[in-house]
mmCIF file of C-alpha atoms in Angstrom:
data_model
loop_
_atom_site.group_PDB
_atom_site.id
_atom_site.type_symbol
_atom_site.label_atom_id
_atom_site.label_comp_id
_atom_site.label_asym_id
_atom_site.label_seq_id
_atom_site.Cartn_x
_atom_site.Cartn_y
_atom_site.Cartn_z
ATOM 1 C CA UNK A 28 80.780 -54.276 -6.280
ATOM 2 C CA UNK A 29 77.693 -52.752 -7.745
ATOM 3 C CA UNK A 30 77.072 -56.371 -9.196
ATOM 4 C CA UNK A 31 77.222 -57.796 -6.076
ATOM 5 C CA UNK A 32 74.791 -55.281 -4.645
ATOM 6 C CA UNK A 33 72.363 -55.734 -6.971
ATOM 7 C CA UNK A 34 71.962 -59.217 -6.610
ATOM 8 C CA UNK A 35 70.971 -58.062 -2.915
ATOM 9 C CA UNK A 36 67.927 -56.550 -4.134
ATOM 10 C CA UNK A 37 67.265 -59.234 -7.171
ATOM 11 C CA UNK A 38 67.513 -62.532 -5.193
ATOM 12 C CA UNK A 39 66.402 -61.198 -1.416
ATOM 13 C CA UNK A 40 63.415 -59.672 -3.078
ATOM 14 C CA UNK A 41 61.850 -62.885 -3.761
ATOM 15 C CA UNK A 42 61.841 -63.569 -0.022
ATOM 16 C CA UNK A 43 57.885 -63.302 1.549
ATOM 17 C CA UNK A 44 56.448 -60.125 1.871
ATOM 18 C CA UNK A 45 55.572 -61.041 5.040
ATOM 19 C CA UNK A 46 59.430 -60.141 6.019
ATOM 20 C CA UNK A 47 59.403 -56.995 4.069
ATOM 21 C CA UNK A 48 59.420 -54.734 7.312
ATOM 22 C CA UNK A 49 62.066 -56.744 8.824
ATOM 23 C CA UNK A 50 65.258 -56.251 6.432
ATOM 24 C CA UNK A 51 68.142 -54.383 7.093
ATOM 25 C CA UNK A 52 71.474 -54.034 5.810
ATOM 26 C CA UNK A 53 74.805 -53.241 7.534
ATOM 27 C CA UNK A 54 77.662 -51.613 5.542
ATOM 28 C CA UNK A 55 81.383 -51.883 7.214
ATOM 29 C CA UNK A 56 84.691 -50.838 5.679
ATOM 30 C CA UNK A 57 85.133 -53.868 4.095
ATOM 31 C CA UNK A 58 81.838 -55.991 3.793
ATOM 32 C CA UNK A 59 77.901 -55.817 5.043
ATOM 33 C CA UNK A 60 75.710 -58.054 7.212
ATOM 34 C CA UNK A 61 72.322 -58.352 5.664
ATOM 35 C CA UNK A 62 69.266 -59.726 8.009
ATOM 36 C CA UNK A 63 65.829 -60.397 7.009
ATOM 37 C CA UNK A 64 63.225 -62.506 8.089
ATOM 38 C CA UNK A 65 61.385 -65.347 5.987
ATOM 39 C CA UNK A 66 58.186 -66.662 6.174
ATOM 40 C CA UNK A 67 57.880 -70.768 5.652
ATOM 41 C CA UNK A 68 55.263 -72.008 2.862
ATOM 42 C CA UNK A 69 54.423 -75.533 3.274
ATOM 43 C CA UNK A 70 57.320 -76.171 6.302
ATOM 44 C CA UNK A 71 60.082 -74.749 4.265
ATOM 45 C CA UNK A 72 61.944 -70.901 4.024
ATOM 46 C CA UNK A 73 64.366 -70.469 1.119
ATOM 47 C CA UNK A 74 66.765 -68.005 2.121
ATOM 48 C CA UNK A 75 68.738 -66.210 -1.173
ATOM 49 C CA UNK A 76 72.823 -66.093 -0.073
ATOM 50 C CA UNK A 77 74.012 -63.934 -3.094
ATOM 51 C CA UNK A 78 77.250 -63.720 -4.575
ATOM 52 C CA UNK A 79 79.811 -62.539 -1.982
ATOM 53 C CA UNK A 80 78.417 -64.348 0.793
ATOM 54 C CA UNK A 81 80.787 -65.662 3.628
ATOM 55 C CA UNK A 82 78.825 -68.994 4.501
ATOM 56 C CA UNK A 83 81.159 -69.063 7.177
ATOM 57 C CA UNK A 84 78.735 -66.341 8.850
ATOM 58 C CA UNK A 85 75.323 -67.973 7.929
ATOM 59 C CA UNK A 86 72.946 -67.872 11.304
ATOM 60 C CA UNK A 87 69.439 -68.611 11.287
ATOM 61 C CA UNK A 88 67.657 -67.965 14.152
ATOM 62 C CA UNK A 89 63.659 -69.759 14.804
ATOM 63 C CA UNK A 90 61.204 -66.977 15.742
ATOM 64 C CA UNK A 91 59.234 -67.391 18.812
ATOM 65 C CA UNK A 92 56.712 -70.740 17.921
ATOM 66 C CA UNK A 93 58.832 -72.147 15.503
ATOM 67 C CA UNK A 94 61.645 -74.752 15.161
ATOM 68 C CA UNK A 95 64.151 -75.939 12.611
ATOM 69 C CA UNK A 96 64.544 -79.136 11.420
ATOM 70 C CA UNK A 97 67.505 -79.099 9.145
ATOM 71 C CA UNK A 98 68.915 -76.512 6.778
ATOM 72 C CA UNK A 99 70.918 -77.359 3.832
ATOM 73 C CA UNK A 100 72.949 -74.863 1.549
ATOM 74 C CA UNK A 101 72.268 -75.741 -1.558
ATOM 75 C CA UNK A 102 73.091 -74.281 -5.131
ATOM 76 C CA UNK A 103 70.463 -72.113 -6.280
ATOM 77 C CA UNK A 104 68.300 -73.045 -9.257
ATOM 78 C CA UNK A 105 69.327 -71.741 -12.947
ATOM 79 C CA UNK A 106 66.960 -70.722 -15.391
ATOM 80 C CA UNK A 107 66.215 -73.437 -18.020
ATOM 81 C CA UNK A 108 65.535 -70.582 -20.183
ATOM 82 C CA UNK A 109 68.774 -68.764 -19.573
ATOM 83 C CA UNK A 110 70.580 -72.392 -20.303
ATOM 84 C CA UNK A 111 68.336 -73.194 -23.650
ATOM 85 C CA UNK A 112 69.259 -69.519 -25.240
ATOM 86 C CA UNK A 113 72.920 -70.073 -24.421
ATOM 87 C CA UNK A 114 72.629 -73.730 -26.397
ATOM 88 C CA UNK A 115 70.340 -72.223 -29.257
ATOM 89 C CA UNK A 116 73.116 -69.408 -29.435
ATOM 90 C CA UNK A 117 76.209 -72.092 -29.691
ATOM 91 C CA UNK A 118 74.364 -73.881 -32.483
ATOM 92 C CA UNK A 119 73.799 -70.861 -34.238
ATOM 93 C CA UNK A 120 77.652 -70.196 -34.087
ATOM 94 C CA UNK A 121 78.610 -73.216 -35.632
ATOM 95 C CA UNK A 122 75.813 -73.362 -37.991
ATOM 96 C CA UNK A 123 77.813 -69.850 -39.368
ATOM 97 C CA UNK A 124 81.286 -71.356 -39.010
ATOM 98 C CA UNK A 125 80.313 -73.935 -41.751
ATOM 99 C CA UNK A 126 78.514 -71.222 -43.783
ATOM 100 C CA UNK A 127 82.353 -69.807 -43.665
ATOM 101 C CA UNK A 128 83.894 -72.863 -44.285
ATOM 102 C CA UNK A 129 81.710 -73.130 -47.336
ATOM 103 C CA UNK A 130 82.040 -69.801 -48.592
ATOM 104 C CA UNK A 131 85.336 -70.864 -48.689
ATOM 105 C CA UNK A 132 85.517 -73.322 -50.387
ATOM 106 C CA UNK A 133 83.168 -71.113 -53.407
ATOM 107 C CA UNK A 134 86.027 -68.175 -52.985
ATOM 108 C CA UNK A 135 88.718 -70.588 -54.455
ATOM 109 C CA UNK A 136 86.861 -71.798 -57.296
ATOM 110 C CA UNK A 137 85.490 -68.780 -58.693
ATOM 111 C CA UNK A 138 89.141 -67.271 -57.966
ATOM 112 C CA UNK A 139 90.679 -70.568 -60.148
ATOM 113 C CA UNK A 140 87.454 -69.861 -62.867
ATOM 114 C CA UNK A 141 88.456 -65.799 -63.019
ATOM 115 C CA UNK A 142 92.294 -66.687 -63.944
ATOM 116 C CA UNK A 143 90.879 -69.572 -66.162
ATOM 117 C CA UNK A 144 89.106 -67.282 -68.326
ATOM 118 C CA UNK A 145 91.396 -64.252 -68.174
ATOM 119 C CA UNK A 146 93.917 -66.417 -68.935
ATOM 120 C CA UNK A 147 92.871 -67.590 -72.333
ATOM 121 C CA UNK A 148 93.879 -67.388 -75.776
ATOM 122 C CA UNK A 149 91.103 -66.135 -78.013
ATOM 123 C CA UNK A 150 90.154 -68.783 -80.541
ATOM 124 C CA UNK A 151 87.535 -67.728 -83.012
ATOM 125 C CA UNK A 152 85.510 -70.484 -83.940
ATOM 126 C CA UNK A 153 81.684 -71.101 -86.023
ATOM 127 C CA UNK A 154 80.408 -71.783 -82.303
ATOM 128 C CA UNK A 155 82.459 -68.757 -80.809
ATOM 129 C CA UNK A 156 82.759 -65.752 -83.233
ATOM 130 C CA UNK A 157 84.108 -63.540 -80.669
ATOM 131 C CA UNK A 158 86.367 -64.870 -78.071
ATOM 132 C CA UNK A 159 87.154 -61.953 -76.463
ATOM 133 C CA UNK A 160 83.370 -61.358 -75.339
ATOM 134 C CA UNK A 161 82.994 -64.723 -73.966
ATOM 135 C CA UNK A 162 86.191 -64.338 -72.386
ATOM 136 C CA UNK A 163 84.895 -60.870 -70.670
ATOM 137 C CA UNK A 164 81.658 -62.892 -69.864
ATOM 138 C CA UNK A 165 83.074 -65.855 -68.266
ATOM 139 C CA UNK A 166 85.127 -63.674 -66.344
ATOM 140 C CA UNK A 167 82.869 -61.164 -65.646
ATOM 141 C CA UNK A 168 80.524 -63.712 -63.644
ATOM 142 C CA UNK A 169 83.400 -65.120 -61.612
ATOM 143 C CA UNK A 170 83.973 -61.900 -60.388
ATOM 144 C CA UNK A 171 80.624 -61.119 -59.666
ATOM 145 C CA UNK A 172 80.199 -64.463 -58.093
ATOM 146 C CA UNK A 173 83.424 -64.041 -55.755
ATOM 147 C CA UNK A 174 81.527 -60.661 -55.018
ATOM 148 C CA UNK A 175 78.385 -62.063 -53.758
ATOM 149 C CA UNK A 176 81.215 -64.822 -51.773
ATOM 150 C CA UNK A 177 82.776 -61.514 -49.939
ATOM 151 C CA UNK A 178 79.931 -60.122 -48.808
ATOM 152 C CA UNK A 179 78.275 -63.234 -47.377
ATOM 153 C CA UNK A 180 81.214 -64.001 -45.648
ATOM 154 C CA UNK A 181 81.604 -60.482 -44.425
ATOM 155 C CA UNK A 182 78.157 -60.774 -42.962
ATOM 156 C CA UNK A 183 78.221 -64.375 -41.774
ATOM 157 C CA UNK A 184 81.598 -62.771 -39.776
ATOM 158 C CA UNK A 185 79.438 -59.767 -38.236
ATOM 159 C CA UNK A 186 76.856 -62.353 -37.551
ATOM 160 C CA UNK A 187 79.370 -64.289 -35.556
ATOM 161 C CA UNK A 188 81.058 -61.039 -33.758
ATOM 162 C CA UNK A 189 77.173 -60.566 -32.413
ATOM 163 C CA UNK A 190 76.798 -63.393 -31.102
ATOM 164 C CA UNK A 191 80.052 -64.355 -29.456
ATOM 165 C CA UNK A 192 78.952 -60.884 -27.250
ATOM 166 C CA UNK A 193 75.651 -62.240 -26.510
ATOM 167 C CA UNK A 194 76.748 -65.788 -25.362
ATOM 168 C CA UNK A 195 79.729 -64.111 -23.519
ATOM 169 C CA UNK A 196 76.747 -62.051 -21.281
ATOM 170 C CA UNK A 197 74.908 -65.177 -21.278
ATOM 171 C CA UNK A 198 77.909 -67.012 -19.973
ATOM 172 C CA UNK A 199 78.211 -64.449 -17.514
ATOM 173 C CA UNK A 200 74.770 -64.212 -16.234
ATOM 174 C CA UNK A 201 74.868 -67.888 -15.509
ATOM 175 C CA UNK A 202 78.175 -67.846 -13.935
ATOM 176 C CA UNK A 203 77.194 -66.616 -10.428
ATOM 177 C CA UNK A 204 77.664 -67.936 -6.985
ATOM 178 C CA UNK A 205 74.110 -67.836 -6.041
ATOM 179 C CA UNK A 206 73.421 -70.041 -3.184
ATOM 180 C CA UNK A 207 70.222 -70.986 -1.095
ATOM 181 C CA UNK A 208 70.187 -71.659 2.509
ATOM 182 C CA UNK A 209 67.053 -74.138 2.742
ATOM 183 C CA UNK A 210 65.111 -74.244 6.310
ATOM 184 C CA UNK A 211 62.818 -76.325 7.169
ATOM 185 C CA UNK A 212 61.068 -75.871 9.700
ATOM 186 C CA UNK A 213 57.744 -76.766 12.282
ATOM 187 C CA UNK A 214 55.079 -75.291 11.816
ATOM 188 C CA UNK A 215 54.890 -75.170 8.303
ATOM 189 C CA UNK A 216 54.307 -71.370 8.288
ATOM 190 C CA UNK A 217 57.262 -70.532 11.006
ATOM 191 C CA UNK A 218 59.441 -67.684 10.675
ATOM 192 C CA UNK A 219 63.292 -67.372 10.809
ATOM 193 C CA UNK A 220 65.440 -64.475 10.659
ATOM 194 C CA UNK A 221 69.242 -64.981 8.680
ATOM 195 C CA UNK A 222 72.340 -62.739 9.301
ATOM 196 C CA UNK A 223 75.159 -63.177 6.616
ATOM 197 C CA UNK A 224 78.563 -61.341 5.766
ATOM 198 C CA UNK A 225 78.997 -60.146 2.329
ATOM 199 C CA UNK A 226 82.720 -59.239 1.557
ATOM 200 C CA UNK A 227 83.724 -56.628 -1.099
ATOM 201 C CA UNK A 228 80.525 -54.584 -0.503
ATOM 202 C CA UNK A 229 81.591 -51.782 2.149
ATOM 203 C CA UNK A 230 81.082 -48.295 2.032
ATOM 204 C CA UNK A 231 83.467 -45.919 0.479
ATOM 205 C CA UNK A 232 85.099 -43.047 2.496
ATOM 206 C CA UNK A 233 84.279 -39.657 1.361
ATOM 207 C CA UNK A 234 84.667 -36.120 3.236
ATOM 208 C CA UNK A 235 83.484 -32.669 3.247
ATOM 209 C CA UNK A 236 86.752 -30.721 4.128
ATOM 210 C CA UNK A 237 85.658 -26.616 5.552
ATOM 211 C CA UNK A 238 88.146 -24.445 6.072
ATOM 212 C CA UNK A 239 87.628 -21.018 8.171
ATOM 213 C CA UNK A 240 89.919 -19.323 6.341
ATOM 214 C CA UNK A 241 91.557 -19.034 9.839
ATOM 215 C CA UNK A 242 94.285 -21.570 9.774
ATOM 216 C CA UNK A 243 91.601 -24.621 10.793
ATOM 217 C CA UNK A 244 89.587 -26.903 9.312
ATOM 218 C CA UNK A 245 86.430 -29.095 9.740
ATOM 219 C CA UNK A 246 86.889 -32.521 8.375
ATOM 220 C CA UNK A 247 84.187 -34.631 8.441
ATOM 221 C CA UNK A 248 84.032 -38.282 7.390
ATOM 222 C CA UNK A 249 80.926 -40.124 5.730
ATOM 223 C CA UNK A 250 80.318 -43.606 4.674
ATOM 224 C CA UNK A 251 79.164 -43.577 1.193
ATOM 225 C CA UNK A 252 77.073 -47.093 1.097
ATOM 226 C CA UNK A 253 76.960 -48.899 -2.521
ATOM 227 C CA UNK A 254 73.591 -48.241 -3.066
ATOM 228 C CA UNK A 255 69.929 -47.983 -1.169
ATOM 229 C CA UNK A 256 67.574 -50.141 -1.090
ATOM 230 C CA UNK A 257 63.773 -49.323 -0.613
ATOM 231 C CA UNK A 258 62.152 -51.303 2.040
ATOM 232 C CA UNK A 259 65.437 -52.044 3.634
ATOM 233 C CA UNK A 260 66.770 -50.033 6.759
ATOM 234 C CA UNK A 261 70.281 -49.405 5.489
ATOM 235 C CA UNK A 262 72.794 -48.603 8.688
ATOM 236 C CA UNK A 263 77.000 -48.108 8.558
ATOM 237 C CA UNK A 264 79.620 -48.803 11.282
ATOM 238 C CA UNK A 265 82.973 -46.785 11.027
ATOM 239 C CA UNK A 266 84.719 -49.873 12.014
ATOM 240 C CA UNK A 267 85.629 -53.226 9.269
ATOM 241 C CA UNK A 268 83.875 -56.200 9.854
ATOM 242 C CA UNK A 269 86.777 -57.918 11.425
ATOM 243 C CA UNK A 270 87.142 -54.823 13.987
ATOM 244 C CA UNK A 271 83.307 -55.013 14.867
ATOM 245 C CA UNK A 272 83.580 -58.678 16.169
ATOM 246 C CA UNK A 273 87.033 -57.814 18.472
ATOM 247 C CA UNK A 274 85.598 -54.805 19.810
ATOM 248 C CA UNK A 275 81.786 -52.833 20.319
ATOM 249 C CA UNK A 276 81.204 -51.010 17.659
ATOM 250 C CA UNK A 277 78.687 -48.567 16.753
ATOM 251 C CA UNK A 278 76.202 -48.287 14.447
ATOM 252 C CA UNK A 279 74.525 -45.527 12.433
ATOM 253 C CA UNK A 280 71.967 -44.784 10.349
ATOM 254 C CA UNK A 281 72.798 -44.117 6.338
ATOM 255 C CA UNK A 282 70.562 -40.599 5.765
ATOM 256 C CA UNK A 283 70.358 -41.591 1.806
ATOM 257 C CA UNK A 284 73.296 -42.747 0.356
ATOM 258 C CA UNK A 285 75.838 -42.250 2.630
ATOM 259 C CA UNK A 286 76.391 -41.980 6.923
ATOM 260 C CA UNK A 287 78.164 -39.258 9.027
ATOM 261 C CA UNK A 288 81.029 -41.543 10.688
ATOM 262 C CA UNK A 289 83.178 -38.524 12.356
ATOM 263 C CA UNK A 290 84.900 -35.450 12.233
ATOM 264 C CA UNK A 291 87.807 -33.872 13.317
ATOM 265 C CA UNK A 292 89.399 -30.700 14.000
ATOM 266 C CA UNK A 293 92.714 -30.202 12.030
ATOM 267 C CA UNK A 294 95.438 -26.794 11.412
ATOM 268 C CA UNK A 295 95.553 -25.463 7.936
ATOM 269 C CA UNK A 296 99.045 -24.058 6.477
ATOM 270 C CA UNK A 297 99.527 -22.016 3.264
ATOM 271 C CA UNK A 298 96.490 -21.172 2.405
ATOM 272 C CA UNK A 299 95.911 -20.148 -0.923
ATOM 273 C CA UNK A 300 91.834 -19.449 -2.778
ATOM 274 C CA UNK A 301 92.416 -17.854 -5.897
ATOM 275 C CA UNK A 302 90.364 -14.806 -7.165
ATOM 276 C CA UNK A 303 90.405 -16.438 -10.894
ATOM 277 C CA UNK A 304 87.532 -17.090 -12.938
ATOM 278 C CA UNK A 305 88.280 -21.118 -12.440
ATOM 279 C CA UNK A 306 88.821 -22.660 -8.871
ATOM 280 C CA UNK A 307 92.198 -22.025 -8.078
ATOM 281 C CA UNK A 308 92.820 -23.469 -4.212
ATOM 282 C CA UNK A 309 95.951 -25.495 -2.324
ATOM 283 C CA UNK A 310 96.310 -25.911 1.236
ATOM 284 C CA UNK A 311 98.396 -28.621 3.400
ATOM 285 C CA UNK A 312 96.199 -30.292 6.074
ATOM 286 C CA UNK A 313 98.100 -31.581 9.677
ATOM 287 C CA UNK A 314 96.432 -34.505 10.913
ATOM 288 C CA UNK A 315 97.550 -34.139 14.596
ATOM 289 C CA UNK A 316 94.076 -36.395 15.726
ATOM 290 C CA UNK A 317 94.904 -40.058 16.801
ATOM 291 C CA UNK A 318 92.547 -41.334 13.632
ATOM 292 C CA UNK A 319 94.435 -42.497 10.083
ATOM 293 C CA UNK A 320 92.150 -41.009 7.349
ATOM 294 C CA UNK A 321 91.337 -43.474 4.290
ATOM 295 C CA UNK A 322 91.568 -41.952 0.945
ATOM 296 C CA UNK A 323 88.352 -41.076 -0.791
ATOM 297 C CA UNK A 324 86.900 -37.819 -2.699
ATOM 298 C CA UNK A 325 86.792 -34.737 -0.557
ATOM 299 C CA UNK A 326 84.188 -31.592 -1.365
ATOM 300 C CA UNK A 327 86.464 -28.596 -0.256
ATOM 301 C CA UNK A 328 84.436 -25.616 1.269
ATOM 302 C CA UNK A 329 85.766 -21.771 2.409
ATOM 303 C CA UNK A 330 84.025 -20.465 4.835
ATOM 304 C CA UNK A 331 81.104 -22.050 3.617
ATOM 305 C CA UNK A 332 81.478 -21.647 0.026
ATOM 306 C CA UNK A 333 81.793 -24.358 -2.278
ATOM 307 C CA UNK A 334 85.062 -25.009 -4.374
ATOM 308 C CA UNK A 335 84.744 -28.029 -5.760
ATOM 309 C CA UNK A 336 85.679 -31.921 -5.003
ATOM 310 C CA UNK A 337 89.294 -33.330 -5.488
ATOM 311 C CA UNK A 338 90.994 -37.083 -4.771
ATOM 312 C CA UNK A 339 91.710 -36.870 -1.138
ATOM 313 C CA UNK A 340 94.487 -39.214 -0.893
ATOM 314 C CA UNK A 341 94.184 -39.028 2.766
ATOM 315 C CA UNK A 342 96.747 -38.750 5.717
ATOM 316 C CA UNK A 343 97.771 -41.013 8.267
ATOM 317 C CA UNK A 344 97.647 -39.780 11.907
ATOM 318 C CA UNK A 345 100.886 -37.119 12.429
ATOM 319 C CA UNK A 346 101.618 -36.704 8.998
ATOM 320 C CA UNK A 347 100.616 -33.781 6.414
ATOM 321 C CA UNK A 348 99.049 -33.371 3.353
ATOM 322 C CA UNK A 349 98.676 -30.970 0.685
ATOM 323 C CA UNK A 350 95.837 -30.466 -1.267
ATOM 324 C CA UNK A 351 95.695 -28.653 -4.497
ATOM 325 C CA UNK A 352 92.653 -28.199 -7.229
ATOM 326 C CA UNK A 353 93.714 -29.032 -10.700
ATOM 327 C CA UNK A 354 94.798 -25.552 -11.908
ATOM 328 C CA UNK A 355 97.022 -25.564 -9.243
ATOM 329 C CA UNK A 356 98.611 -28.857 -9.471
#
């Protein structure tokens, strides 16, 4: 998710500045609708469709003044750079796979040359008055040679470990699903404005749960959007983006990070805030409201003191649940 979100801000950044005051995006349970208006340079907009895009939902509307001609969805253009460092990285691979195969190849003869030399019989000769020390030298520098064979291999082996993780990330940087919806249009500055669906980038549920120490509690429900975006007007609907096209749905602005969808009124039962020097709380909620709750993390508050945040695994409407902080559990 928080790739696909930042490819929001990478790829519909490069849209004109001319737009800039004219992008918003819409987070649902299950997706967002980004708009944003382009500005044509010489007849033709380029409109950035991220990963996640439903091109199913694609609209492009012509300001007032201008008309389209034809718009294509096209792949969008890879870095030659990206694609040269990924090639220069694969030669450099192999080029240390046949160091290996080399080093090898060196291993087994200095390993045949060490048992050679340990292996013979000293022979005491005018040319070789003592064996034994040319039998230490010879295999003294096989050794030494299948030394200097270990460690080049051991480094030609990190060598390849660091750079299977680089192509692997470039691999993966040059694997996306970037697309480009290509307007042309008349005049060749016109404007358009494009609404897509993203899937997979929804807001999260999350909660701040008070109780009055009474026997009730105020639950309140927020959308927690993925992230914010500066220069965009960010806005959530409690509803998915399924639910939003069978029925009117509304919409409302994200203060920050996250949107007050609702809140509900709901009967505490066993009550229990511990004196200890650690939170120590557990409580059962009744969800008697018509509204299933969606799991998400929950701050939990006592008549307006703060006692920490817990897993809210939430409850479905007419059911019960009871929630605990970890020293209880």
């Amino acid at each position: 998710m928080k790739i696909i979100l930042s490819a929001i801000i990478l790829l519909l950044i490069i849209v004109a500045e001319a737009g800039a005051a004219n992008r918003s995006v819409t987070f649902f349970s299950d997706g967002a609708v980004v708009e944003l208006t382009g500005v044509a340079a010489r007849g033709v907009v380029e409109i950035p469709l991220p990963p996640g895009t439903r091109e199913d939902t694609v609209r492009i509307r012509p300001e007032r003044g201008t008309s389209i001609q034809r718009v294509d969805i096209l792949p969008l253009r890879r870095d030659t750079r990206g694609e040269k460092e990924l090639a220069s990285l694969i030669e450099q691979r192999n080029r240390l796979e046949d160091r290996l195969g080399t080093l090898a190849t060196r291993e087994e003869i200095f390993k045949s040359a060490a048992k050679s030399q340990s292996s013979k019989a000293p022979r005491k000769t005018k040319s070789n008055p003592d064996p034994m020390q040319s039998i230490r030298q010879g295999t003294d520098f096989a050794i030494t040679q299948l030394e200097a064979v270990y460690t080049a291999r051991r480094r030609a082996e990190q060598e390849i470990r660091r750079i299977d993780a680089r192509i692997a990330t470039a691999r993966k940087a040059g694997a996306g699903e970037d697309r480009v919806a290509r307007v042309i249009v008349s005049p060749r500055n016109g404007r358009v404005t494009a609404r897509f669906a993203m899937g997979k980038a929804g807001w999260t549920p999350c909660y701040d749960i008070r109780s009055n120490g009474g026997g009730n509690a105020r639950v309140t429900l927020y959308g927690q959007v993925p992230g914010f975006f500066a220069g965009y007007q960010i806005r959530v609907s409690p509803t998915s983006l399924a639910g939003a096209a069978a029925e009117r749905s509304s919409v409302l602005p994200a203060a920050g990070q996250r949107a007050r969808l609702a809140e509900y009124r709901m009967a505490t039962e066993e009550e229990y805030f511990g004196s200890g020097p650690l939170p120590s709380f557990s409580f059962t909620l009744k969800n008697a409201t018509g509204a299933d709750l969606p799991a998400g993390e929950a701050a939990i508050y006592r008549t307006g003191e703060y006692w920490g945040a817990i897993r809210f695994t939430g409850i479905s409407s007419g059911r019960s649940a009871r929630l605990a902080s970890k020293a209880v559990r």
